[in-house]
Each structure stands twice: as structure tokens, then as C-alpha cells.
Short mmCIF file of C-alpha atoms and ligand atoms in Angstrom, two decimals:
data_model
loop_
_atom_site.label_atom_id
_atom_site.label_comp_id
_atom_site.label_asym_id
_atom_site.label_seq_id
_atom_site.Cartn_x
_atom_site.Cartn_y
_atom_site.Cartn_z
CA UNK A 1 124.87 109.66 123.24
CA UNK A 2 124.80 113.18 124.25
CA UNK A 3 124.04 116.18 122.35
CA UNK A 4 124.60 119.67 123.02
CA UNK A 5 122.61 122.38 121.58
CA UNK A 6 122.92 126.15 122.15
CA UNK A 7 120.61 128.97 120.93
CA UNK A 8 121.50 130.20 117.42
CA UNK A 9 121.31 133.98 116.59
CA UNK A 10 119.12 132.99 113.49
CA UNK A 11 117.30 130.07 112.12
CA UNK A 12 117.22 130.27 108.20
CA UNK A 13 117.16 127.80 105.32
CA UNK A 14 115.31 125.04 103.68
CA UNK A 15 114.77 121.52 105.16
CA UNK A 16 112.89 118.67 103.41
CA UNK A 17 111.85 116.60 106.37
CA UNK A 18 112.14 112.48 105.90
CA UNK A 19 109.52 110.67 104.12
CA UNK A 20 106.37 110.16 106.13
CA UNK A 21 106.79 107.58 108.73
CA UNK A 22 102.99 106.40 108.68
CA UNK A 23 102.95 106.42 104.94
CA UNK A 24 106.04 104.60 104.45
CA UNK A 25 104.98 101.51 106.83
CA UNK A 26 101.90 101.36 104.84
CA UNK A 27 103.58 101.71 101.45
CA UNK A 28 105.71 98.70 102.28
CA UNK A 29 102.98 96.72 104.16
CA UNK A 30 100.04 97.41 101.44
CA UNK A 31 102.33 96.57 98.13
CA UNK A 32 103.63 93.18 100.12
CA UNK A 33 100.19 92.11 99.28
CA UNK A 34 100.01 93.69 95.97
CA UNK A 35 100.30 91.77 92.77
CA UNK A 36 103.51 93.05 91.00
CA UNK A 37 106.19 95.46 91.51
CA UNK A 38 105.90 98.80 93.22
CA UNK A 39 108.37 101.79 93.52
CA UNK A 40 108.18 103.92 96.61
CA UNK A 41 110.20 106.93 96.35
CA UNK A 42 111.24 108.88 99.67
CA UNK A 43 110.62 105.94 101.77
CA UNK A 44 112.04 106.94 105.15
CA UNK A 45 114.88 104.88 106.37
CA UNK A 46 114.16 105.42 110.06
CA UNK A 47 114.60 102.62 112.44
CA UNK A 48 110.71 101.95 112.86
CA UNK A 49 110.36 101.60 108.94
CA UNK A 50 113.19 99.66 108.59
CA UNK A 51 111.95 97.19 111.17
CA UNK A 52 108.82 96.65 109.17
CA UNK A 53 110.68 96.13 106.16
CA UNK A 54 112.80 93.63 107.93
CA UNK A 55 109.56 91.63 108.86
CA UNK A 56 108.21 91.76 105.29
CA UNK A 57 111.28 90.18 104.38
CA UNK A 58 111.02 87.36 106.59
CA UNK A 59 107.42 86.91 105.29
CA UNK A 60 109.07 86.39 101.95
CA UNK A 61 108.35 89.45 100.14
CA UNK A 62 111.34 90.47 97.60
CA UNK A 63 112.28 94.30 98.37
CA UNK A 64 115.08 96.42 98.05
CA UNK A 65 115.55 99.86 99.70
CA UNK A 66 118.50 101.88 98.10
CA UNK A 67 120.36 104.55 99.50
CA UNK A 68 118.49 107.58 97.77
CA UNK A 69 114.87 105.91 99.94
CA UNK A 70 113.96 104.17 96.83
CA UNK A 71 112.01 100.81 97.83
CA UNK A 72 111.30 98.53 95.27
CA UNK A 73 109.14 95.78 96.21
CA UNK A 74 107.60 92.82 94.76
CA UNK A 75 104.32 91.81 96.09
CA UNK A 76 103.10 88.12 95.01
CA UNK A 77 99.49 89.07 95.57
CA UNK A 78 97.11 88.50 98.59
CA UNK A 79 97.64 85.27 99.42
CA UNK A 80 101.58 85.61 98.68
CA UNK A 81 103.17 85.98 102.49
CA UNK A 82 104.95 82.96 103.34
CA UNK A 83 105.54 81.55 107.32
CA UNK A 84 108.54 83.32 108.88
CA UNK A 85 111.37 81.23 110.16
CA UNK A 86 111.82 83.34 113.10
CA UNK A 87 110.03 85.68 115.52
CA UNK A 88 109.37 88.86 113.67
CA UNK A 89 110.81 91.95 115.76
CA UNK A 90 109.27 95.29 115.46
CA UNK A 91 111.61 96.85 117.42
CA UNK A 92 110.22 100.26 118.93
CA UNK A 93 107.31 100.57 116.21
CA UNK A 94 104.04 100.13 117.37
CA UNK A 95 102.90 100.65 113.73
CA UNK A 96 104.76 97.72 112.45
CA UNK A 97 103.68 95.18 115.34
CA UNK A 98 99.66 96.43 115.24
CA UNK A 99 99.28 96.59 111.29
CA UNK A 100 101.32 93.02 110.97
CA UNK A 101 99.27 91.64 113.63
CA UNK A 102 95.97 92.52 111.66
CA UNK A 103 97.65 91.10 108.25
CA UNK A 104 99.00 88.37 109.98
CA UNK A 105 95.89 87.08 111.89
CA UNK A 106 94.44 86.09 108.49
CA UNK A 107 97.37 84.12 107.15
CA UNK A 108 97.17 80.47 107.04
CA UNK A 109 100.33 80.10 109.29
CA UNK A 110 102.07 80.95 112.63
CA UNK A 111 103.83 84.13 113.35
CA UNK A 112 105.28 85.51 116.52
CA UNK A 113 105.60 89.56 116.93
CA UNK A 114 107.85 91.10 119.44
CA UNK A 115 109.54 94.51 119.97
CA UNK A 116 112.05 96.43 122.29
CA UNK A 117 111.39 96.85 125.94
CA UNK A 118 109.41 100.01 125.28
CA UNK A 119 106.92 98.19 122.87
CA UNK A 120 106.54 95.20 124.80
CA UNK A 121 105.09 97.13 127.59
CA UNK A 122 102.61 98.95 125.03
CA UNK A 123 98.87 97.97 125.27
CA UNK A 124 97.87 95.15 122.57
CA UNK A 125 94.17 94.43 123.88
CA UNK A 126 92.86 97.45 121.70
CA UNK A 127 93.73 95.18 118.88
CA UNK A 128 93.89 91.46 120.11
CA UNK A 129 90.32 91.87 121.47
CA UNK A 130 88.58 92.95 118.18
CA UNK A 131 90.70 90.59 116.17
CA UNK A 132 89.41 87.71 118.44
CA UNK A 133 85.96 88.86 117.88
CA UNK A 134 86.68 88.35 114.33
CA UNK A 135 87.70 84.89 114.62
CA UNK A 136 91.50 85.31 115.21
CA UNK A 137 93.65 83.03 117.28
CA UNK A 138 96.23 85.23 119.27
CA UNK A 139 97.98 84.70 122.50
CA UNK A 140 100.23 87.40 124.28
CA UNK A 141 101.51 88.03 127.62
CA UNK A 142 99.15 89.24 130.11
CA UNK A 143 96.20 87.17 128.14
CA UNK A 144 97.26 89.19 124.77
CA UNK A 145 97.72 92.53 125.97
CA UNK A 146 101.20 93.03 125.58
CA UNK A 147 103.75 91.50 123.02
CA UNK A 148 105.22 88.80 122.21
CA UNK A 149 102.04 88.00 120.38
CA UNK A 150 101.81 84.52 119.10
CA UNK A 151 99.30 84.36 116.01
CA UNK A 152 97.96 81.49 114.57
CA UNK A 153 96.45 82.57 111.43
CA UNK A 154 93.24 81.54 109.95
CA UNK A 155 89.90 82.54 108.68
CA UNK A 156 88.17 85.69 110.12
CA UNK A 157 84.79 86.95 109.79
CA UNK A 158 83.46 90.89 109.36
CA UNK A 159 82.47 92.55 112.42
CA UNK A 160 80.93 96.00 113.38
CA UNK A 161 83.22 97.35 115.85
CA UNK A 162 83.46 101.05 117.56
CA UNK A 163 87.13 101.42 118.53
CA UNK A 164 87.52 102.53 122.16
CA UNK A 165 90.30 105.14 121.16
CA UNK A 166 90.91 107.35 118.00
CA UNK A 167 93.80 105.17 116.67
CA UNK A 168 94.88 104.84 112.98
CA UNK A 169 96.83 101.85 113.93
CA UNK A 170 93.90 99.54 115.49
CA UNK A 171 91.93 100.87 112.90
CA UNK A 172 94.49 99.77 110.33
CA UNK A 173 94.91 96.58 111.85
CA UNK A 174 91.37 95.86 111.41
CA UNK A 175 91.32 96.74 108.28
CA UNK A 176 93.92 94.61 106.98
CA UNK A 177 92.18 91.72 108.99
CA UNK A 178 88.79 92.55 107.12
CA UNK A 179 90.14 92.40 103.77
CA UNK A 180 90.50 88.93 104.14
CA UNK A 181 87.34 88.13 106.34
CA UNK A 182 84.13 86.38 105.49
CA UNK A 183 81.49 89.51 105.07
CA UNK A 184 82.21 92.92 105.31
CA UNK A 185 83.71 94.79 108.57
CA UNK A 186 82.42 98.35 109.69
CA UNK A 187 84.77 100.10 112.22
CA UNK A 188 83.56 103.33 114.00
CA UNK A 189 85.92 105.64 115.58
CA UNK A 190 85.20 108.34 118.12
CA UNK A 191 87.32 110.81 116.55
CA UNK A 192 88.84 110.69 112.96
CA UNK A 193 92.46 109.10 113.05
CA UNK A 194 94.72 109.55 110.37
CA UNK A 195 93.64 107.98 106.88
CA UNK A 196 96.36 106.75 105.15
CA UNK A 197 95.37 103.28 104.85
CA UNK A 198 92.06 103.77 103.35
CA UNK A 199 93.57 106.25 100.94
CA UNK A 200 96.23 103.78 99.91
CA UNK A 201 93.89 100.69 99.82
CA UNK A 202 91.34 102.63 97.81
CA UNK A 203 94.11 103.45 95.26
CA UNK A 204 94.87 99.71 95.15
CA UNK A 205 91.62 98.69 94.00
CA UNK A 206 90.17 97.72 97.39
CA UNK A 207 86.55 98.48 98.57
CA UNK A 208 86.63 100.72 101.31
CA UNK A 209 84.17 103.62 102.08
CA UNK A 210 82.46 105.93 104.18
CA UNK A 211 79.60 104.90 106.44
CA UNK A 212 77.77 107.52 108.43
CA UNK A 213 79.10 110.95 109.12
CA UNK A 214 80.34 113.40 106.24
CA UNK A 215 83.22 113.16 103.69
CA UNK A 216 85.48 115.90 104.28
CA UNK A 217 88.35 116.85 102.30
CA UNK A 218 87.65 115.15 99.51
CA UNK A 219 89.27 111.82 100.20
CA UNK A 220 88.92 111.54 103.82
CA UNK A 221 86.53 109.34 105.73
CA UNK A 222 84.37 110.66 108.73
CA UNK A 223 82.24 108.89 110.92
CA UNK A 224 82.60 105.22 110.04
CA UNK A 225 84.74 103.05 107.54
CA UNK A 226 83.39 99.88 105.45
CA UNK A 227 85.75 97.30 104.40
CA UNK A 228 85.03 94.67 101.76
CA UNK A 229 86.81 91.36 101.61
CA UNK A 230 89.35 91.25 98.82
CA UNK A 231 88.03 89.69 95.65
CA UNK A 232 91.27 90.16 93.44
CA UNK A 233 94.83 90.92 94.11
CA UNK A 234 95.29 94.81 95.10
CA UNK A 235 96.99 96.79 92.34
CA UNK A 236 100.84 97.65 93.27
CA UNK A 237 100.79 101.31 94.27
CA UNK A 238 103.97 103.53 93.32
CA UNK A 239 104.36 106.53 94.96
CA UNK A 240 106.38 109.31 96.23
CA UNK A 241 106.08 109.72 100.09
CA UNK A 242 105.50 113.16 101.28
CA UNK A 243 107.49 114.60 103.77
CA UNK A 244 106.63 113.49 107.87
CA UNK A 245 104.56 116.47 109.22
CA UNK A 246 105.54 115.36 112.42
CA UNK A 247 109.03 115.71 111.45
CA UNK A 248 108.26 119.19 110.35
CA UNK A 249 106.78 120.30 113.27
CA UNK A 250 109.83 120.38 115.05
CA UNK A 251 111.31 123.04 112.96
CA UNK A 252 107.62 124.83 112.84
CA UNK A 253 107.87 125.25 116.64
CA UNK A 254 111.50 126.39 116.55
CA UNK A 255 110.59 128.89 113.83
CA UNK A 256 107.77 130.36 115.40
CA UNK A 257 109.10 130.60 118.76
CA UNK A 258 112.55 132.05 117.51
CA UNK A 259 113.06 135.93 117.60
CA UNK A 260 115.02 135.93 114.14
CA UNK A 261 113.82 132.88 111.96
CA UNK A 262 112.17 132.02 108.59
CA UNK A 263 112.11 128.32 107.77
CA UNK A 264 110.95 126.74 104.36
CA UNK A 265 109.79 122.80 105.08
CA UNK A 266 109.52 121.70 101.56
CA UNK A 267 107.20 118.84 100.50
CA UNK A 268 105.42 117.99 103.46
CA UNK A 269 102.12 115.64 103.60
CA UNK A 270 99.19 118.29 104.64
CA UNK A 271 96.45 115.62 105.09
CA UNK A 272 93.67 116.95 107.16
CA UNK A 273 94.13 113.67 109.51
CA UNK A 274 97.79 114.86 110.12
CA UNK A 275 97.46 118.72 110.15
CA UNK A 276 96.51 119.52 113.59
CA UNK A 277 99.65 120.75 114.20
CA UNK A 278 99.23 123.84 111.65
CA UNK A 279 95.72 124.47 113.48
CA UNK A 280 97.42 124.61 116.87
CA UNK A 281 100.35 126.94 116.03
CA UNK A 282 97.68 129.34 114.11
CA UNK A 283 95.68 129.46 117.02
CA UNK A 284 98.99 130.29 119.07
CA UNK A 285 99.23 133.28 116.72
CA UNK A 286 101.96 131.69 114.64
CA UNK A 287 103.14 132.83 111.08
CA UNK A 288 102.65 129.96 108.97
CA UNK A 289 101.80 129.86 105.12
CA UNK A 290 101.30 126.89 102.75
CA UNK A 291 102.77 127.31 99.30
CA UNK A 292 103.02 125.31 96.24
CA UNK A 293 99.87 123.16 97.30
CA UNK A 294 99.86 119.85 95.10
CA UNK A 295 99.30 116.22 95.49
CA UNK A 296 101.85 113.24 95.56
CA UNK A 297 99.93 110.26 94.94
CA UNK A 298 96.96 109.92 97.07
CA UNK A 299 98.10 112.51 99.75
CA UNK A 300 98.11 116.50 99.67
CA UNK A 301 101.84 118.14 99.88
CA UNK A 302 102.87 121.75 100.41
CA UNK A 303 105.59 123.96 101.33
CA UNK A 304 105.06 125.31 105.01
CA UNK A 305 107.01 128.28 105.55
CA UNK A 306 107.29 129.80 109.23
CA UNK A 307 108.28 132.88 110.44
CA UNK A 308 109.52 134.30 113.87
CA UNK A 309 106.19 134.91 115.90
CA UNK A 310 104.71 136.08 118.90
CA UNK A 311 102.83 132.93 120.69
CA UNK A 312 99.97 133.21 122.75
CA UNK A 313 98.77 130.20 125.10
CA UNK A 314 95.66 128.09 123.40
CA UNK A 315 93.51 124.98 124.50
CA UNK A 316 94.26 121.85 122.62
CA UNK A 317 91.82 119.38 123.07
CA UNK A 318 88.84 117.13 121.47
CA UNK A 319 88.84 115.99 117.86
CA UNK A 320 91.97 118.45 117.18
CA UNK A 321 93.97 115.53 119.50
CA UNK A 322 94.36 112.67 117.11
CA UNK A 323 95.62 115.15 114.09
CA UNK A 324 98.65 116.11 116.35
CA UNK A 325 98.84 113.58 118.65
CA UNK A 326 102.94 113.10 118.07
CA UNK A 327 103.74 116.87 117.74
CA UNK A 328 102.09 117.57 121.87
CA UNK A 329 105.34 117.10 123.18
CA UNK A 330 107.21 119.90 121.09
CA UNK A 331 104.03 121.84 121.15
CA UNK A 332 104.36 122.00 125.15
CA UNK A 333 107.56 123.75 123.98
CA UNK A 334 105.85 126.21 121.94
CA UNK A 335 103.69 126.83 124.96
CA UNK A 336 106.19 127.30 127.38
CA UNK A 337 107.12 130.20 125.56
CA UNK A 338 103.80 131.79 124.65
CA UNK A 339 102.12 134.65 126.66
CA UNK A 340 99.78 133.23 129.39
CA UNK A 341 98.56 129.76 129.71
CA UNK A 342 98.06 126.66 127.37
CA UNK A 343 96.26 123.57 128.37
CA UNK A 344 95.98 120.24 126.58
CA UNK A 345 93.10 117.76 127.22
CA UNK A 346 91.96 114.24 126.08
CA UNK A 347 95.23 113.04 125.52
CA UNK A 348 95.55 110.21 127.62
CA UNK A 349 96.78 108.34 124.80
CA UNK A 350 100.07 109.98 125.33
CA UNK A 351 100.41 108.04 128.37
CA UNK A 352 101.21 104.59 126.02
CA UNK A 353 103.22 106.02 123.21
CA UNK A 354 106.94 105.14 122.90
CA UNK A 355 107.24 106.87 126.70
CA UNK A 356 104.60 107.97 129.06
CA UNK A 357 104.85 111.10 126.70
CA UNK A 358 102.80 113.52 129.62
CA UNK A 359 105.23 112.43 132.33
CA UNK A 360 108.31 112.75 130.40
CA UNK A 361 107.57 115.70 128.71
CA UNK A 362 106.59 117.46 132.05
CA UNK A 363 109.59 116.22 133.85
CA UNK A 364 112.07 116.93 131.43
CA UNK A 365 110.95 120.22 130.50
CA UNK A 366 110.69 121.45 134.13
CA UNK A 367 114.52 120.79 134.11
CA UNK A 368 114.94 123.86 131.51
CA UNK A 369 112.22 125.99 133.50
CA UNK A 370 109.34 125.26 132.21
CA UNK A 371 106.19 125.69 134.22
CA UNK A 372 104.12 122.68 133.35
CA UNK A 373 102.06 120.19 135.28
CA UNK A 374 100.95 116.95 134.35
CA UNK A 375 97.06 116.66 134.04
CA UNK A 376 95.45 112.87 133.78
CA UNK A 377 94.70 113.40 130.19
CA UNK A 378 97.16 116.06 129.18
CA UNK A 379 99.34 119.02 130.26
CA UNK A 380 98.92 123.13 132.08
CA UNK A 381 101.60 124.79 130.89
CA UNK A 382 102.07 128.61 131.87
CA UNK A 383 104.20 130.40 129.56
CA UNK A 384 107.72 131.66 130.92
CA UNK A 385 109.38 134.54 129.21
CA UNK A 386 112.60 132.11 128.47
CA UNK A 387 113.82 128.68 128.95
CA UNK A 388 117.10 128.19 130.71
CA UNK A 389 119.70 125.48 129.09
CA UNK A 390 120.47 122.71 131.36
CA UNK A 391 120.78 118.35 131.40
CA UNK A 392 117.62 116.39 130.11
CA UNK A 393 117.14 113.35 128.44
CA UNK A 394 114.99 111.61 126.03
CA UNK A 395 114.26 108.54 127.92
CA UNK A 396 115.08 106.51 124.60
CA UNK A 397 111.68 108.14 123.04
CA UNK A 398 112.56 109.85 119.59
CA UNK A 399 109.74 112.61 119.78
CA UNK A 400 111.39 113.68 123.40
CA UNK A 401 114.93 114.05 122.10
CA UNK A 402 113.59 116.26 119.22
CA UNK A 403 111.38 118.41 121.64
CA UNK A 404 114.00 118.81 123.97
CA UNK A 405 116.52 119.80 121.17
CA UNK A 406 114.00 122.53 119.91
CA UNK A 407 113.91 123.75 123.77
CA UNK A 408 117.55 123.74 123.62
CA UNK A 409 117.59 126.03 120.47
CA UNK A 410 115.15 128.36 122.54
CA UNK A 411 116.52 128.57 125.85
CA UNK A 412 119.52 130.87 127.15
CA UNK A 413 122.47 128.88 127.46
CA UNK A 414 123.53 125.41 126.69
CA UNK A 415 121.19 122.39 126.63
CA UNK A 416 122.53 118.90 126.99
CA UNK A 417 120.15 116.00 125.70
CA UNK A 418 121.34 112.48 126.74
CA UNK A 419 119.69 109.66 124.83
CA UNK A 420 120.00 112.07 121.65
CA UNK A 421 120.25 108.67 119.13
CA UNK A 422 116.77 108.39 119.82
CA UNK A 423 116.04 110.36 116.61
CA UNK A 424 117.04 107.60 114.39
CA UNK A 425 113.89 105.92 115.17
CA UNK A 426 112.36 108.37 112.76
CA UNK A 427 114.50 111.03 111.62
CA UNK A 428 118.05 109.94 111.25
CA UNK A 429 119.41 113.18 109.92
CA UNK A 430 117.86 115.47 112.63
CA UNK A 431 121.16 116.59 114.06
CA UNK A 432 122.74 117.53 110.46
CA UNK A 433 119.52 119.52 109.99
CA UNK A 434 119.55 121.28 113.16
CA UNK A 435 123.06 122.25 112.15
CA UNK A 436 122.43 123.58 108.67
CA UNK A 437 119.69 126.17 109.74
CA UNK A 438 121.54 127.49 112.54
CA UNK A 439 123.78 130.21 112.29
CA UNK A 440 125.74 131.33 115.56
C1 S3P B 501 100.31 106.08 113.68
C2 S3P B 501 99.02 106.38 114.71
C3 S3P B 501 99.31 106.81 115.80
C4 S3P B 501 100.69 107.49 115.99
C5 S3P B 501 101.83 106.93 115.73
C6 S3P B 501 101.61 106.13 114.35
C7 S3P B 501 100.32 105.16 112.68
O1 S3P B 501 99.21 106.09 116.89
O2 S3P B 501 101.28 108.20 117.50
O3 S3P B 501 103.17 107.51 115.78
O4 S3P B 501 101.03 105.02 111.66
O5 S3P B 501 99.08 104.70 112.42
P1 S3P B 501 97.83 105.83 117.48
O6 S3P B 501 96.92 104.75 116.04
O7 S3P B 501 98.22 104.42 118.36
O8 S3P B 501 97.22 106.42 117.90
#
């Protein structure tokens, strides 16, 4: 599907971004091993989270998602999952496949996990190797480095592991396996990644604590993580899922870089392990205000108000990267319209996302007149006065589709985005919201 985007005269209004994708996956997966019913409001109904629900259903978990984003899920305790009669298909979703691989490695039955062509090309050795070190029996293509993965679940032992990359998917997969292991598990990360799993597990009564480093932001764990085996069933956790800051990011960049804009993004999760986009845009001179700060369940939430700003280049690197990893394609759009140079480094993880996001971002933004170069681990971007409309494509990557749409809102003339349907992976109402805030 193709969508054509023209630059609006004004961007105004309020957007309630969809429920956070990472938190929605975790709310479903963790509640599936709790004892009792949980009600999750604002569950994200994008294709990734629906893949998680289909897998959990196949594992015998009763659940219903209504048309208003309310998920009812009935966990039957930590030993309540059942062998699926069929292959579990995670579709495009790395979080589904990796988190379930960790959980299923510890269950006393056989599972096969697969996904679409993009997911089947993504690295799984980062979870398979440490899970094998815990005693898991996992086979897969290329020695276990690519899906499908076949998992002969069984008993595991706790380990001490230093993750090779700051990855919440890896950390969470190992933490889920650790809940069932003999002895405790200690996980150390090179830099803090999103901590939704830890927050939720603790709220459900599991023993998850910080080791080393310092606890920052109240609940956030830095340094290492100690996970003790479950001694009782987790309590069900009902919650309202905060809006997804990774979806809000598209509107933040659109408003900051548009000459006549004011957008309010309401009910957005501002967990410090996710809010790097706010820091990066602030360092570029964006006008961003956080209002109505509050807490939903175990996550901080705010309304984010973004106004037209004069952006300047910046450097995005180091421990900031995991805090905005999914926002880098749209930040490259902001950087293209900023004064001066922006350099993004330490982001080689971008190469193993739904697409090689360094290659696809550079290639597609060049079609719209951006001056952007590939670095092995990032991008170097020279601000240009304006982008020019043209034909570009998402390559099937949802974040690229939305970043290119934002580029189209900010470019001169008409932009056509091929593969526009990819937004359904994480933000099915994206095109509707774009229309709602644009005045021509
Ligand atoms: C996610 C973690 C990140 C992120 C992905 C969602 C999660 O991946 O890019 O979109 O929900 O844990 P990595 O953990 O592989 O960095």
C-alpha cells in the first residue's frame, strides 16, 4: 500500500498514542503465569502484540481482547502453560519470540518458535547461548542463531551472565528462564536497557533486585539484576498500559521541526529507560514540556507538549542509545532539518532490527534530499534547509514507514511512502492520526 503525504500548513491537536508495545507484550506474558485474572487496559492491538496473544492462547492461556483495548487474561499459575499443538508464530515480533523462548526453555514440554522472513533473519544466538548455559535444550537454524527455534523445555540452573549488548529482549528472556531455575541468576548489562520486565515482576511479587551500580529514578535498576526462582505463583497484575513513547516520538519530531505546530501527546510513558528521545530533542533545542506527570501501575506517565522549534545538530551516543534505540530513524529526520551536523554512534544494534535501520534510513532519506551517511555503528547527518518530497519505501519496517511519513510532513511537495501498511505492526491508527492533526 502507498500513502501520499503533503506538508500541512499547521500541525495542531491532541494525540493519544497507542499503548506501549513493550509493556503490552510483558503484561500478557507475565500475567499468563500468574494465578488468577488480570485486566489490562489500553493493550496495544498492533500486529506484534497480537502475535504474542495468539502464541499464549496456543499455550492454553484463556484470554480475550475486546475492541476497546481491554485484555482479560486468566493465568493458571507458574506451571499452567501447556504444550502447543502447533508451531508458535511470532510474525514480525522479536519481543514475542525472544521472551517466549526464555519462558518456554523452562517448561516441561516441546515448543517451536518461528516468525516472518525479517524475524527469521535476526540473531537468536544472543538468547540461545546463555539459555544453553542455563541448561536449556534449543536447536535452530545456523546452530541456533536464527529461527525457527525448537525448544525441548526442562530444568535450568541460574547463571551469572554479562550480556554482550544492552538488550531488554535478551535480559527479559533470561529473567523469565531464571524464574524457573535452580539458584539465582545475575545479569549484567553494558548499559541500562528498558526495565519494564523488572518493574512488573516485582509488582507481581517475584524477587528481582539490583546488584552493584546505583538505583536511579526510584524503581529503575542499574548495573546488574538478580532474579531469584519463583517460590509461589506471581500475583495477577491489572494495569493501564501507558502510551508508547516510541509512537509519540514521530509526532514529537514532526511538531519540533514544523514551522507552525503545537501537539499534545497525552498519557505517554516516560520511564527513564525509554525517554532518551526527550533528552536528544532537548539537546537539539526542541521546545518540549512534560505536563500532568502521574504514575500508571508501575510506570511514570505524562502529557508531552511539543511546539515548533529551531533545531540544531547534536551527538547521540553511549548509554543514551538503548534509551532511544527505536527512535533513531525519526531522529535522523529531525537531524536532516537541524542546523549543523548530527552524529549517531554506538548504534550498531540498528543493523539487526526489523530491517538494517542504518542502511534503510540512509537510503530512503537520501531520496528525499537528506545529506546522510552510513557509519559502521550509526549515521552522520548534515542538516539541509529543507527536504524535498519524493518516492520512498518502508522496506516492510514499521518504524521506517512512520519516519518517512514524518519526513513527508516536513518536505516541500508530495512524498509517496510505499509499504505504508507496515505501520500496523505497532501503530494501526497512525495514518488516521496524521490526518487528524494536519491542516492544509
Ligand atoms: C524491546 C527491546 C528493544 C527494542 C524493541 C522492543 C523490548 O530491542 O528495539 O523494539 O520490548 O524489549 P532489544 O532488546 O533487542 O534492543
